[in-house]
């Protein structure tokens, strides 16, 4: 229950972020007992490289404080959508914070917005969407995988977010978002294998006053089909982009310096015998040796209000015509 | 966010609007009898008043003045590519000479055409029929030519409502220094890493992003919510462009407290009694709060009461009230700290970090990497900051067309973002 609002103290059942090092960050549950694979209740112990942690002992501690482990220490933090994204259990490929940030800003979400998401996947984006639209907005998220939809529902409940989100088990390409969604959404997000099939349904779900749409696709062919569909349906401001984040390792480096002045003069014995090697210090930020070079293309578009959609369709025709040949 | 009433979608005098002509956008305040200069067009904007947002208008030349245009609402448009029929195309560019003699019309001829109040379609048609090389061009190249020329003479504008997305992209495109080099991806990440949402008190030091940063944070805090923003700036007045253009409801706009960095900190450290007593029970609340706030604040709480008390019975200036409001919040500590500064960030962060609660995040933006590297070492030397990350983004746009999809030819470079979590020590 630790996702809704700022908290100071860890309560039983809270999801807690255990921070050990920059690359060792985990999410754990502050509860003394856990049901193991065999169905028996056992003590909830989390094994870290610095010793075992009895999760029940976290209850009552303050978020943001240091905890001791047998061979070191760690810190407990309250989860944010960003920390959750790097620690959540993967049920699918997930969307990461650089893309998530862009999606939220470009969908123009703010508290009160109604947003549709499909598919739900592992809920990485959903948590950030919920944070952006609560308290009086709502996230409607759909997944065609029944178990995934169910797991997500339980997770949102467990995180104390149930009142801001509704999970639906639904194939939105086939069946749309449902009649109850007609004209309700300010924004629609699609992360689907065939997004262009869901775009007509998105059109009926967006408010008559207009709204924004985003489609996340790893492959350019998906993007091409989606863009064509968006043009046909009268969307405008269609923009496709990608964002990649590089994290730098800040270091102070010592670099050896070679002095070549002595070669110009003959040896006269006055030179010191063995000089210590000269070093120069420099501060640098090093990119990683290798990092992901692609996540997905983000396509954004605006659906104009009903009173100018037909005009927009006629404006878009030019682009469609030129794309026939 | 409820279904908008009719009026909120109507363009009214006093509204801030974004005028878009093809890829170009400009912020404009609608006034009675106002004009807008858009590239080489000087446009009389009266006819947009009373029409609806997202409507499209055609620019029409005013008789007698070549540069002056008026606008008329359109229901249907015809684009040049559709309406022109291209009779002949070449297979490649082997026969096209590389000189400036291919266009038969002179500049005067073209200006004349414009004078005759012809639509961009007709101008483009004339340009084509007077081009010696047009028929030699390939189909793709012809299309590109038409689009290029059409763009120059494109006579439609659309009126939109300002949003953080539109303004962020617009300011950056006009001049990146308008937003201190904060690109749309930088802005989006600053907001997420700082965990800006409907509740909490947030602290921003911004040395000039045309009001974009405070507007974006206020927008994320939302209307009818509890969140609050202290916006510290270095000058007498803060930059407000982006903020006023958002036209937030008063209730929401008032939760952004604009204060001068120096004067609010002076107030915090030197005029503690001006804000730490909310009621008549001065001494009581004072001691209570000091107990709560621990030793650090006690050191600083020597009141320079003479001045303050003398002025108190008289009306306080609004900036003083804002300072006091801000100090009250700083006294309770804040839930996020964002620094988007031209200045070197170390001293600013050093001065503002004491106000950040534990278990909360810090986000610092800089166009340069080196100052953030210095900040990295400073934060490392403190023991209360973890998860210190320095990053930047590669972002590029794509042209998406069947058989002609490729990255956009031009791209740009954003700045650097440092993030970290403060601990309770």
XYZ file of C-alpha atoms in Angstrom:
750
model
C 0.000 0.000 0.000
C 2.987 2.259 -0.351
C 2.363 3.778 -3.789
C -0.418 6.264 -3.042
C 1.063 9.426 -1.620
C 4.142 10.228 0.414
C 4.738 8.066 3.483
C 7.206 8.278 6.313
C 6.914 4.914 8.013
C 6.920 1.373 6.662
C 3.695 -0.453 7.446
C 2.999 -4.150 7.168
C 2.274 -5.097 3.560
C 4.136 -2.139 2.074
C 6.242 -2.635 -0.999
C 9.686 -1.333 -0.096
C 12.622 -0.536 -2.342
C 15.872 -1.980 -1.022
C 18.779 0.062 -2.327
C 22.201 -1.564 -1.993
C 24.250 -0.099 -4.831
C 23.458 1.734 -8.044
C 23.013 -1.606 -9.843
C 21.572 -3.575 -6.921
C 18.079 -2.264 -6.257
C 15.236 -4.597 -5.318
C 11.600 -4.406 -4.353
C 10.560 -6.409 -1.324
C 7.444 -6.755 0.766
C 7.381 -5.687 4.391
C 5.655 -8.718 5.836
C 6.997 -11.303 8.229
C 5.524 -14.406 6.553
C 5.223 -15.493 2.979
C 3.603 -18.495 1.282
C 6.226 -20.564 -0.513
C 5.844 -22.615 -3.674
C 4.640 -25.634 -1.725
C 1.857 -23.602 -0.152
C 3.375 -23.469 3.305
C 3.762 -20.288 5.281
C 7.423 -19.544 5.881
C 9.433 -16.611 7.130
C 9.905 -13.886 4.483
C 13.662 -13.654 4.059
C 15.301 -11.766 1.224
C 18.818 -12.872 0.301
C 21.173 -10.058 -0.651
C 24.869 -10.191 -1.567
C 25.475 -8.538 1.821
C 23.509 -11.030 3.906
C 19.921 -12.103 4.516
C 17.189 -9.601 5.376
C 14.147 -10.562 7.427
C 11.512 -8.457 5.691
C 9.192 -8.416 8.714
C 11.793 -6.421 10.603
C 11.338 -3.474 8.285
C 7.880 -2.725 9.684
C 7.955 0.457 11.744
C 11.203 1.706 10.228
C 11.285 5.015 8.410
C 11.578 5.254 4.659
C 14.894 6.731 3.631
C 16.902 5.201 6.469
C 19.840 2.820 6.607
C 19.361 -0.812 7.543
C 22.085 -3.189 8.658
C 22.800 -6.474 6.960
C 25.181 -9.127 8.274
C 27.894 -8.248 5.763
C 27.056 -4.623 5.008
C 24.149 -2.257 4.826
C 21.404 -0.968 2.578
C 18.767 1.742 2.438
C 14.998 1.438 2.339
C 13.119 3.799 0.054
C 9.457 4.364 -0.654
C 8.638 3.158 -4.165
C 8.030 5.665 -6.936
C 6.920 4.620 -10.431
C 10.562 5.040 -11.529
C 11.942 2.783 -8.775
C 9.149 0.308 -9.458
C 10.042 0.218 -13.148
C 13.592 -0.908 -12.389
C 12.590 -3.475 -9.773
C 9.243 -4.928 -10.869
C 8.748 -8.591 -11.727
C 8.798 -8.850 -15.519
C 5.817 -10.628 -17.033
C 6.450 -9.033 -20.434
C 8.879 -6.624 -22.018
C 8.444 -3.347 -20.198
C 8.636 0.344 -21.077
C 11.349 2.270 -19.262
C 11.386 5.718 -17.704
C 12.806 7.762 -20.642
C 9.972 6.521 -22.881
C 7.420 6.712 -20.062
C 8.319 10.333 -19.354
C 7.920 11.269 -23.000
C 4.587 9.427 -23.209
C 3.143 11.232 -20.190
C 4.242 14.673 -21.304
C 3.175 14.188 -24.918
C -0.193 12.681 -23.999
C -0.678 15.930 -22.052
C -1.783 14.086 -18.927
C -2.499 15.951 -15.729
C -4.595 15.261 -12.645
C -8.129 14.619 -13.865
C -7.229 13.096 -17.229
C -8.952 9.955 -18.457
C -6.455 7.683 -20.171
C -6.708 4.327 -21.913
C -3.749 1.946 -21.987
C -3.388 -1.260 -23.940
C -1.732 -3.631 -23.225
C -1.214 -3.604 -19.522
C 1.798 -5.918 -19.657
C 3.791 -5.775 -16.437
C 2.254 -2.475 -15.361
C 5.445 -0.409 -15.651
C 3.761 2.415 -17.553
C 0.446 1.991 -15.701
C 1.990 3.062 -12.387
C 3.302 6.278 -13.944
C -0.026 6.931 -15.688
C -1.876 6.547 -12.394
C 0.465 8.986 -10.667
C -0.088 11.521 -13.456
C -3.911 11.448 -13.459
C -4.909 10.873 -9.831
C -6.776 11.848 -7.740
C -9.769 12.667 -9.979
C -8.577 11.082 -13.222
C -8.661 7.428 -14.146
C -6.597 4.848 -16.021
C -8.447 2.209 -18.037
C -5.967 -0.500 -18.935
C -6.629 -3.550 -21.119
C -4.720 -6.753 -21.819
C -5.775 -9.700 -23.967
C -3.886 -12.078 -21.669
C -6.271 -13.147 -18.918
C -3.684 -14.006 -16.291
C -1.757 -10.806 -16.899
C -4.930 -8.737 -16.487
C -5.724 -10.568 -13.253
C -2.220 -10.250 -11.857
C -2.208 -6.535 -12.664
C -5.570 -6.073 -10.919
C -4.197 -7.696 -7.779
C -1.009 -5.705 -7.951
C -2.829 -2.350 -8.188
C -4.984 -3.356 -5.226
C -1.937 -4.397 -3.268
C -0.256 -1.076 -4.058
C -3.276 0.916 -2.871
C -4.040 2.225 -6.362
C -7.237 0.290 -7.120
C -9.498 3.336 -7.029
C -7.561 5.075 -9.826
C -7.428 2.207 -12.303
C -9.689 -0.326 -13.991
C -8.163 -3.381 -15.620
C -10.026 -5.083 -18.444
C -9.337 -8.456 -20.033
C -9.996 -7.701 -23.668
C -8.612 -7.971 -27.176
C -8.925 -4.319 -28.128
C -7.981 -4.858 -31.793
C -10.954 -7.194 -32.204
C -13.444 -5.786 -29.757
C -12.431 -2.166 -29.170
C -12.383 -0.616 -25.718
C -16.069 -1.231 -25.007
C -19.148 0.899 -25.393
C -18.783 2.371 -21.936
C -15.549 4.027 -23.136
C -17.089 5.887 -26.080
C -16.104 9.566 -26.049
C -14.542 9.261 -22.614
C -10.798 9.451 -23.059
C -8.424 12.398 -23.136
C -5.624 10.146 -24.288
C -5.016 6.638 -25.596
C -1.798 4.689 -25.374
C -1.195 1.616 -27.545
C 1.568 -0.945 -27.115
C 0.267 -3.699 -29.365
C 1.604 -5.925 -32.131
C -0.966 -4.493 -34.577
C -1.649 -0.993 -33.293
C -3.272 0.173 -36.537
C -6.175 -2.175 -35.856
C -6.887 -0.487 -32.531
C -6.600 3.083 -33.832
C -10.198 3.212 -35.188
C -11.384 2.099 -31.738
C -9.213 4.775 -30.160
C -10.972 7.316 -32.352
C -14.380 6.418 -30.927
C -13.049 6.418 -27.368
C -11.521 9.886 -27.474
C -13.688 12.807 -26.331
C -15.566 14.820 -28.926
C -13.405 17.777 -27.907
C -10.364 15.856 -29.118
C -7.392 14.185 -27.490
C -3.974 12.664 -27.890
C -2.808 9.233 -28.983
C 0.499 7.428 -28.616
C 1.622 4.156 -30.129
C 4.803 2.404 -29.007
C 6.226 -0.024 -31.569
C 9.617 -1.670 -31.794
C 9.440 -2.117 -35.573
C 9.308 0.554 -38.243
C 6.817 -1.419 -40.345
C 4.300 -1.158 -37.506
C 4.949 2.568 -37.376
C 4.323 2.980 -41.102
C 0.996 1.176 -40.954
C -0.067 3.117 -37.873
C 0.843 6.481 -39.385
C -1.145 5.743 -42.513
C -4.164 4.809 -40.430
C -3.825 7.957 -38.330
C -3.765 10.108 -41.472
C -6.827 8.389 -42.915
C -8.802 8.949 -39.739
C -8.020 12.652 -39.573
C -5.375 12.773 -36.851
C -2.942 15.671 -37.044
C 0.512 16.604 -35.705
C 1.706 13.066 -36.333
C 5.197 12.768 -34.927
C 7.425 9.690 -34.669
C 10.517 9.784 -32.510
C 12.795 7.712 -30.347
C 14.523 8.534 -27.073
C 17.562 6.745 -25.716
C 19.137 7.537 -22.394
C 22.842 7.206 -21.641
C 24.004 7.031 -18.048
C 27.481 8.255 -17.335
C 29.857 6.885 -14.779
C 31.550 9.927 -13.249
C 35.163 9.204 -12.420
C 38.421 10.852 -11.662
C 41.051 9.347 -13.922
C 44.818 9.582 -13.741
C 46.459 9.666 -17.125
C 50.210 9.095 -17.573
C 52.070 11.984 -19.180
C 55.132 11.508 -21.390
C 57.628 14.331 -21.450
C 59.706 14.341 -24.620
C 61.726 17.519 -24.105
C 64.888 15.648 -22.980
C 65.466 14.064 -26.405
C 66.488 17.403 -27.818
C 69.584 17.812 -25.613
C 72.575 15.477 -25.321
C 73.000 13.598 -22.059
C 75.320 15.463 -19.755
C 74.723 13.444 -16.641
C 72.759 16.201 -14.880
C 69.398 14.534 -15.419
C 67.894 12.774 -12.447
C 68.270 9.035 -12.759
C 64.749 7.660 -12.586
C 61.955 10.165 -12.529
C 58.637 9.195 -11.104
C 56.123 8.835 -13.822
C 54.155 12.023 -14.241
C 50.365 11.680 -13.942
C 47.620 14.091 -14.825
C 44.234 13.975 -13.123
C 41.043 14.549 -15.049
C 37.348 14.251 -14.236
C 35.195 12.541 -16.807
C 31.793 10.997 -17.322
C 32.132 7.701 -19.122
C 29.304 6.117 -21.074
C 28.845 2.388 -20.551
C 30.828 0.010 -22.778
C 27.571 -1.068 -24.341
C 23.958 -0.101 -23.831
C 20.594 -0.655 -25.518
C 20.504 1.188 -28.836
C 16.800 0.790 -29.423
C 13.643 0.454 -27.357
C 10.790 1.407 -29.612
C 9.463 4.150 -31.829
C 6.973 6.493 -30.218
C 4.316 7.813 -32.548
C 2.172 10.685 -31.247
C -0.848 12.303 -32.829
C -3.666 14.696 -31.995
C -7.275 13.923 -32.733
C -8.864 17.317 -33.387
C -12.323 18.128 -31.994
C -15.313 16.831 -33.978
C -16.002 20.247 -35.512
C -12.870 20.117 -37.652
C -12.238 16.430 -38.260
C -13.575 16.349 -41.807
C -11.389 19.307 -42.707
C -8.394 17.521 -41.223
C -9.177 14.405 -43.243
C -9.152 16.462 -46.428
C -5.852 18.048 -45.369
C -4.366 14.635 -44.716
C -5.453 13.300 -48.084
C -2.419 14.889 -49.640
C -0.112 12.738 -47.565
C -2.120 9.636 -48.306
C -2.128 10.354 -52.039
C 1.593 10.821 -52.167
C 2.091 7.542 -50.347
C 0.157 5.426 -52.847
C 2.922 5.242 -55.452
C -10.975 17.926 -17.472
C -14.720 17.495 -17.448
C -16.533 17.811 -20.727
C -15.726 21.328 -21.692
C -18.514 23.817 -21.817
C -18.925 25.519 -25.146
C -17.184 28.702 -24.110
C -13.886 27.060 -23.186
C -13.470 25.944 -26.786
C -14.255 29.369 -28.179
C -11.447 31.773 -28.992
C -11.980 34.890 -26.866
C -10.306 38.235 -26.419
C -7.662 37.801 -23.732
C -6.919 34.167 -24.592
C -3.414 33.005 -25.216
C -3.388 30.947 -28.383
C -0.825 29.061 -30.415
C -0.942 29.947 -34.100
C 0.347 27.199 -36.345
C 1.270 27.568 -39.998
C 2.520 24.181 -41.200
C 5.412 23.233 -38.902
C 5.787 26.731 -37.466
C 4.065 27.783 -34.249
C 3.843 31.069 -32.378
C 2.299 32.168 -29.101
C -0.184 35.025 -29.410
C -2.465 36.907 -27.063
C -5.827 37.595 -28.648
C -6.807 41.242 -28.352
C -9.345 43.311 -30.190
C -7.710 44.579 -33.389
C -4.465 42.763 -32.817
C -1.948 41.825 -35.442
C 0.397 38.891 -35.578
C 3.657 38.768 -37.463
C 4.242 35.266 -38.743
C 7.334 35.015 -40.904
C 6.791 37.527 -43.703
C 3.056 37.763 -43.044
C 1.487 40.543 -41.039
C -1.886 39.140 -40.061
C -4.988 40.907 -38.816
C -6.352 38.435 -36.258
C -9.856 39.815 -35.565
C -11.679 37.110 -37.491
C -10.520 34.305 -35.169
C -12.440 35.826 -32.246
C -15.604 33.875 -31.590
C -14.476 30.901 -33.669
C -13.427 27.620 -32.118
C -10.074 26.189 -31.215
C -8.515 23.905 -33.851
C -10.349 25.793 -36.586
C -8.322 26.487 -39.721
C -8.151 29.907 -41.322
C -7.029 31.051 -44.734
C -4.787 34.076 -44.962
C -6.100 36.580 -47.501
C -4.108 39.491 -48.757
C -5.596 42.904 -47.911
C -6.007 45.058 -50.987
C -3.413 47.793 -51.210
C -0.901 46.334 -48.796
C 1.071 43.346 -49.947
C 2.341 42.396 -46.484
C -0.964 42.734 -44.681
C -3.293 39.776 -44.420
C -6.634 39.015 -42.925
C -7.949 35.550 -42.080
C -11.097 33.720 -43.065
C -12.377 30.505 -41.570
C -12.274 27.567 -43.995
C -14.302 24.383 -44.032
C -12.425 22.637 -46.824
C -8.923 22.917 -48.241
C -7.321 21.800 -51.447
C -3.655 21.006 -51.302
C -1.329 21.605 -54.201
C -0.179 18.026 -54.702
C -3.737 16.793 -55.176
C -4.948 19.544 -57.430
C -1.981 19.782 -59.756
C -1.713 17.219 -62.491
C 1.837 16.340 -63.355
C 2.157 15.313 -66.966
C 5.753 14.325 -67.348
C 8.502 13.028 -65.061
C 12.098 12.063 -65.635
C 13.781 8.830 -64.505
C 16.686 10.486 -62.690
C 18.502 13.802 -62.474
C 21.180 13.260 -65.176
C 19.825 16.016 -67.455
C 19.157 18.663 -64.836
C 21.655 21.535 -64.971
C 22.919 22.889 -61.664
C 22.179 26.601 -62.035
C 19.725 29.252 -60.993
C 18.240 29.772 -64.438
C 15.651 27.048 -64.276
C 12.893 29.315 -62.898
C 11.492 31.621 -65.587
C 9.555 33.869 -63.188
C 11.390 36.725 -61.514
C 10.833 37.786 -57.935
C 8.715 40.677 -59.161
C 6.542 38.311 -61.168
C 5.981 36.193 -58.077
C 5.195 39.220 -55.902
C 2.714 40.287 -58.533
C 1.024 36.920 -58.327
C 0.784 37.325 -54.576
C -0.671 40.791 -55.052
C -3.406 39.392 -57.232
C -4.686 37.551 -54.175
C -4.135 34.153 -55.720
C -4.073 31.061 -53.588
C -0.868 29.187 -52.959
C -2.094 26.479 -55.333
C -2.125 28.856 -58.255
C 1.245 30.321 -57.385
C 2.774 26.850 -57.208
C 1.144 25.974 -60.533
C 2.632 29.084 -62.120
C 6.040 28.305 -60.684
C 5.904 24.832 -62.144
C 4.778 25.857 -65.599
C 7.581 28.428 -65.714
C 10.231 25.987 -64.501
C 12.439 24.739 -67.299
C 13.555 21.646 -65.453
C 10.383 20.536 -63.700
C 9.395 17.972 -66.282
C 12.891 16.503 -66.156
C 12.648 15.818 -62.459
C 11.696 12.388 -61.103
C 8.269 11.853 -59.618
C 9.641 11.998 -56.083
C 11.607 15.087 -56.859
C 8.596 16.816 -58.426
C 6.569 16.101 -55.366
C 9.315 17.427 -53.142
C 9.469 20.586 -55.269
C 5.740 21.138 -54.977
C 5.811 20.598 -51.243
C 8.744 22.939 -50.836
C 7.099 25.680 -52.847
C 3.735 25.056 -51.283
C 5.302 25.422 -47.872
C 6.563 28.855 -48.812
C 3.183 30.017 -50.029
C 1.044 27.922 -47.688
C -1.780 30.165 -46.672
C -3.550 28.268 -43.888
C -3.156 28.803 -40.178
C -4.649 26.862 -37.307
C -5.399 28.149 -33.813
C -4.589 25.873 -30.889
C -4.701 26.004 -27.131
C -1.295 26.245 -25.483
C -0.112 23.105 -23.696
C 3.161 22.173 -22.036
C 3.987 19.912 -24.990
C 3.307 22.567 -27.607
C 5.132 25.317 -25.732
C 8.101 23.131 -24.822
C 8.631 22.231 -28.460
C 7.894 25.750 -29.665
C 10.303 27.550 -27.311
C 13.059 25.057 -28.017
C 12.584 25.307 -31.757
C 12.519 29.117 -31.712
C 15.671 29.270 -29.615
C 16.984 26.599 -27.220
C 18.334 29.282 -24.882
C 14.707 30.286 -24.206
C 14.423 27.130 -22.093
C 18.076 27.006 -20.936
C 18.495 24.206 -23.471
C 15.793 22.043 -21.885
C 14.422 19.907 -24.692
C 11.057 18.156 -24.504
C 12.655 14.855 -23.414
C 14.681 16.643 -20.733
C 11.548 18.357 -19.466
C 9.616 15.099 -19.389
C 12.306 13.350 -17.378
C 12.817 16.201 -14.938
C 9.123 15.910 -14.057
C 9.108 12.127 -13.623
C 12.395 11.792 -11.748
C 11.287 14.534 -9.348
C 8.067 12.569 -8.770
C 5.926 15.633 -9.418
C 2.264 14.815 -8.898
C -0.895 16.139 -7.325
C 0.303 16.312 -3.740
C 3.342 17.509 -1.855
C 5.354 20.686 -1.769
C 7.856 21.070 -4.518
C 10.832 23.395 -4.737
C 12.194 24.721 -8.017
C 15.107 27.007 -8.664
C 14.892 28.164 -12.266
C 17.119 30.834 -13.723
C 15.035 31.374 -16.822
C 13.086 28.901 -18.941
C 10.489 31.452 -20.138
C 8.200 30.175 -17.415
C 8.153 26.689 -18.877
C 9.468 24.866 -15.798
C 7.036 26.398 -13.265
C 4.214 25.948 -15.802
C 5.043 22.289 -16.358
C 5.253 21.561 -12.623
C 2.049 23.485 -11.878
C 0.344 21.597 -14.700
C 1.457 18.257 -13.236
C 0.294 19.286 -9.773
C -3.110 19.927 -11.314
C -6.216 21.855 -10.383
C -8.315 21.072 -7.309
C -5.404 19.246 -5.692
C -3.193 19.849 -2.660
C 0.275 20.196 -4.212
C 2.254 23.389 -4.041
C 5.307 24.798 -5.820
C 7.875 27.245 -4.543
C 9.459 28.784 -7.608
C 12.719 30.527 -6.779
C 14.221 32.805 -9.386
C 17.259 35.085 -9.434
C 15.715 38.381 -10.593
C 13.180 40.970 -9.489
C 10.501 39.403 -11.623
C 10.416 35.840 -12.855
C 9.968 34.923 -16.492
C 6.277 34.287 -16.953
C 5.570 33.711 -20.637
C 4.923 30.003 -20.487
C 3.116 30.216 -17.167
C 0.544 32.857 -18.088
C -0.035 31.214 -21.473
C -1.346 28.101 -19.690
C -4.180 30.193 -18.190
C -4.428 28.054 -15.075
C -7.471 28.569 -12.844
C -6.624 31.073 -10.077
C -6.808 28.399 -7.415
C -4.102 26.407 -9.257
C -1.920 29.344 -10.294
C -1.845 30.600 -6.693
C -0.219 27.396 -5.575
C 2.870 28.426 -7.512
C 4.658 30.855 -5.216
C 7.189 32.961 -7.087
C 9.971 34.241 -4.860
C 13.394 35.720 -5.337
C 16.087 33.247 -4.328
C 18.080 35.705 -2.225
C 15.220 37.475 -0.543
C 13.336 34.324 0.402
C 16.426 32.755 1.945
C 17.184 36.009 3.744
C 13.653 35.975 5.066
C 14.025 32.350 6.117
C 17.245 32.865 8.027
C 16.898 36.416 9.282
C 13.187 37.054 9.794
C 12.100 33.797 11.264
C 9.423 35.369 13.430
C 7.731 36.872 10.395
C 6.498 33.471 9.250
C 6.887 30.986 12.062
C 3.980 32.482 14.054
C 0.688 32.073 12.330
C -1.475 33.310 15.209
C -1.287 35.597 18.233
C 0.291 32.923 20.413
C 3.668 33.979 19.182
C 5.987 32.528 21.743
C 4.205 29.215 22.020
C 4.186 28.295 18.377
C 7.702 29.567 18.023
C 9.127 27.170 20.529
C 6.999 24.324 19.266
C 8.229 24.746 15.759
C 11.796 25.133 16.804
C 11.591 21.896 18.718
C 10.167 20.186 15.680
C 12.709 21.553 13.328
C 15.664 20.565 15.401
C 19.022 22.124 15.927
C 19.776 23.383 12.445
C 17.020 25.919 12.448
C 17.699 27.040 15.982
C 21.063 28.329 14.997
C 19.534 30.535 12.388
C 16.610 31.799 14.378
C 17.956 35.105 15.654
C 15.209 37.480 14.799
C 15.934 40.835 13.232
C 12.612 41.817 14.625
C 12.913 45.577 14.684
C 12.395 46.104 11.021
C 9.798 43.420 10.614
C 7.685 44.629 13.496
C 7.780 48.194 12.421
C 6.360 47.269 9.080
C 3.909 44.714 10.298
C 1.008 46.976 11.182
C 1.235 48.544 7.765
C 0.340 46.521 4.778
C 2.995 44.086 3.707
C 4.031 44.031 0.116
C 2.890 41.055 -1.871
C 6.436 39.817 -2.355
C 6.886 39.831 1.415
C 3.751 37.798 1.871
C 4.961 35.398 -0.800
C 8.300 35.086 0.952
C 6.537 34.322 4.206
C 4.266 31.798 2.579
C 7.254 30.120 0.988
C 9.238 30.148 4.217
C 6.388 28.487 6.068
C 6.535 25.652 3.557
C 10.329 25.495 3.609
C 10.112 25.180 7.370
C 8.033 22.039 6.911
C 10.472 20.876 4.221
C 9.673 19.965 0.644
C 9.034 16.762 -1.290
C 11.198 17.434 -4.309
C 14.009 19.729 -5.337
C 14.528 20.727 -8.954
C 17.325 22.987 -10.113
C 17.378 24.208 -13.701
C 20.109 26.801 -13.624
C 22.499 28.661 -15.831
C 24.693 29.078 -12.786
C 27.010 26.438 -11.402
C 24.696 24.098 -9.489
C 26.882 23.135 -6.491
C 26.262 26.196 -4.294
C 22.586 26.303 -5.178
C 22.078 22.646 -4.336
C 24.141 23.075 -1.175
C 21.840 25.904 -0.065
C 18.573 24.202 -0.982
C 19.228 20.590 0.020
C 18.558 21.256 3.730
C 14.932 21.964 2.772
C 14.478 18.591 1.065
C 12.946 15.865 3.154
C 14.586 12.484 3.449
C 13.383 9.733 1.101
C 12.738 12.327 -1.607
C 14.402 13.074 -4.868
C 16.618 15.766 -6.266
C 16.856 16.592 -9.984
C 19.367 19.015 -11.453
C 19.535 19.993 -15.103
C 22.460 21.596 -16.841
C 23.305 22.121 -20.462
C 26.895 21.322 -19.557
C 28.147 18.036 -18.233
C 31.120 19.322 -16.245
C 29.210 21.288 -13.580
C 27.101 18.207 -12.928
C 30.265 16.130 -12.572
C 31.378 18.603 -9.895
C 27.976 18.283 -8.265
C 28.284 14.498 -8.425
C 31.489 14.593 -6.375
C 29.989 17.067 -3.925
C 26.932 14.860 -3.379
C 29.134 11.770 -3.053
C 31.089 13.546 -0.345
C 27.874 13.993 1.637
C 26.644 10.764 3.087
C 22.951 11.479 2.738
C 22.484 11.196 -1.040
C 22.246 7.855 -2.827
C 21.456 6.656 -6.321
C 23.259 9.600 -7.926
C 22.911 9.293 -11.673
C 24.095 11.502 -14.486
C 22.473 10.997 -17.850
C 21.613 12.564 -21.149
C 19.398 11.601 -24.055
C 19.678 10.878 -27.690
C 16.411 11.840 -29.345
C 15.495 11.949 -32.957
C 12.441 12.376 -35.089
C 11.501 10.264 -38.067
C 9.927 11.014 -41.391
C 7.423 8.205 -41.871
C 6.187 7.650 -45.437
C 5.818 4.362 -47.319
C 9.155 3.520 -48.985
C 10.570 6.816 -47.743
C 10.942 6.367 -43.991
C 14.140 7.673 -42.504
C 15.407 9.737 -39.567
C 14.845 13.454 -39.981
C 17.861 15.122 -41.522
C 18.336 17.601 -38.690
C 18.744 16.693 -35.054
C 19.887 18.438 -31.915
C 21.466 17.723 -28.556
C 19.783 18.023 -25.194
C 21.373 18.687 -21.840
C 22.343 16.608 -18.831
C 20.265 15.518 -15.883
C 21.545 14.524 -12.463
C 19.200 12.695 -10.105
C 19.550 11.403 -6.567
C 17.627 10.369 -3.451
C 18.102 12.033 -0.110
C 18.265 9.827 2.947
C 17.268 10.489 6.531
C 20.502 10.639 8.480
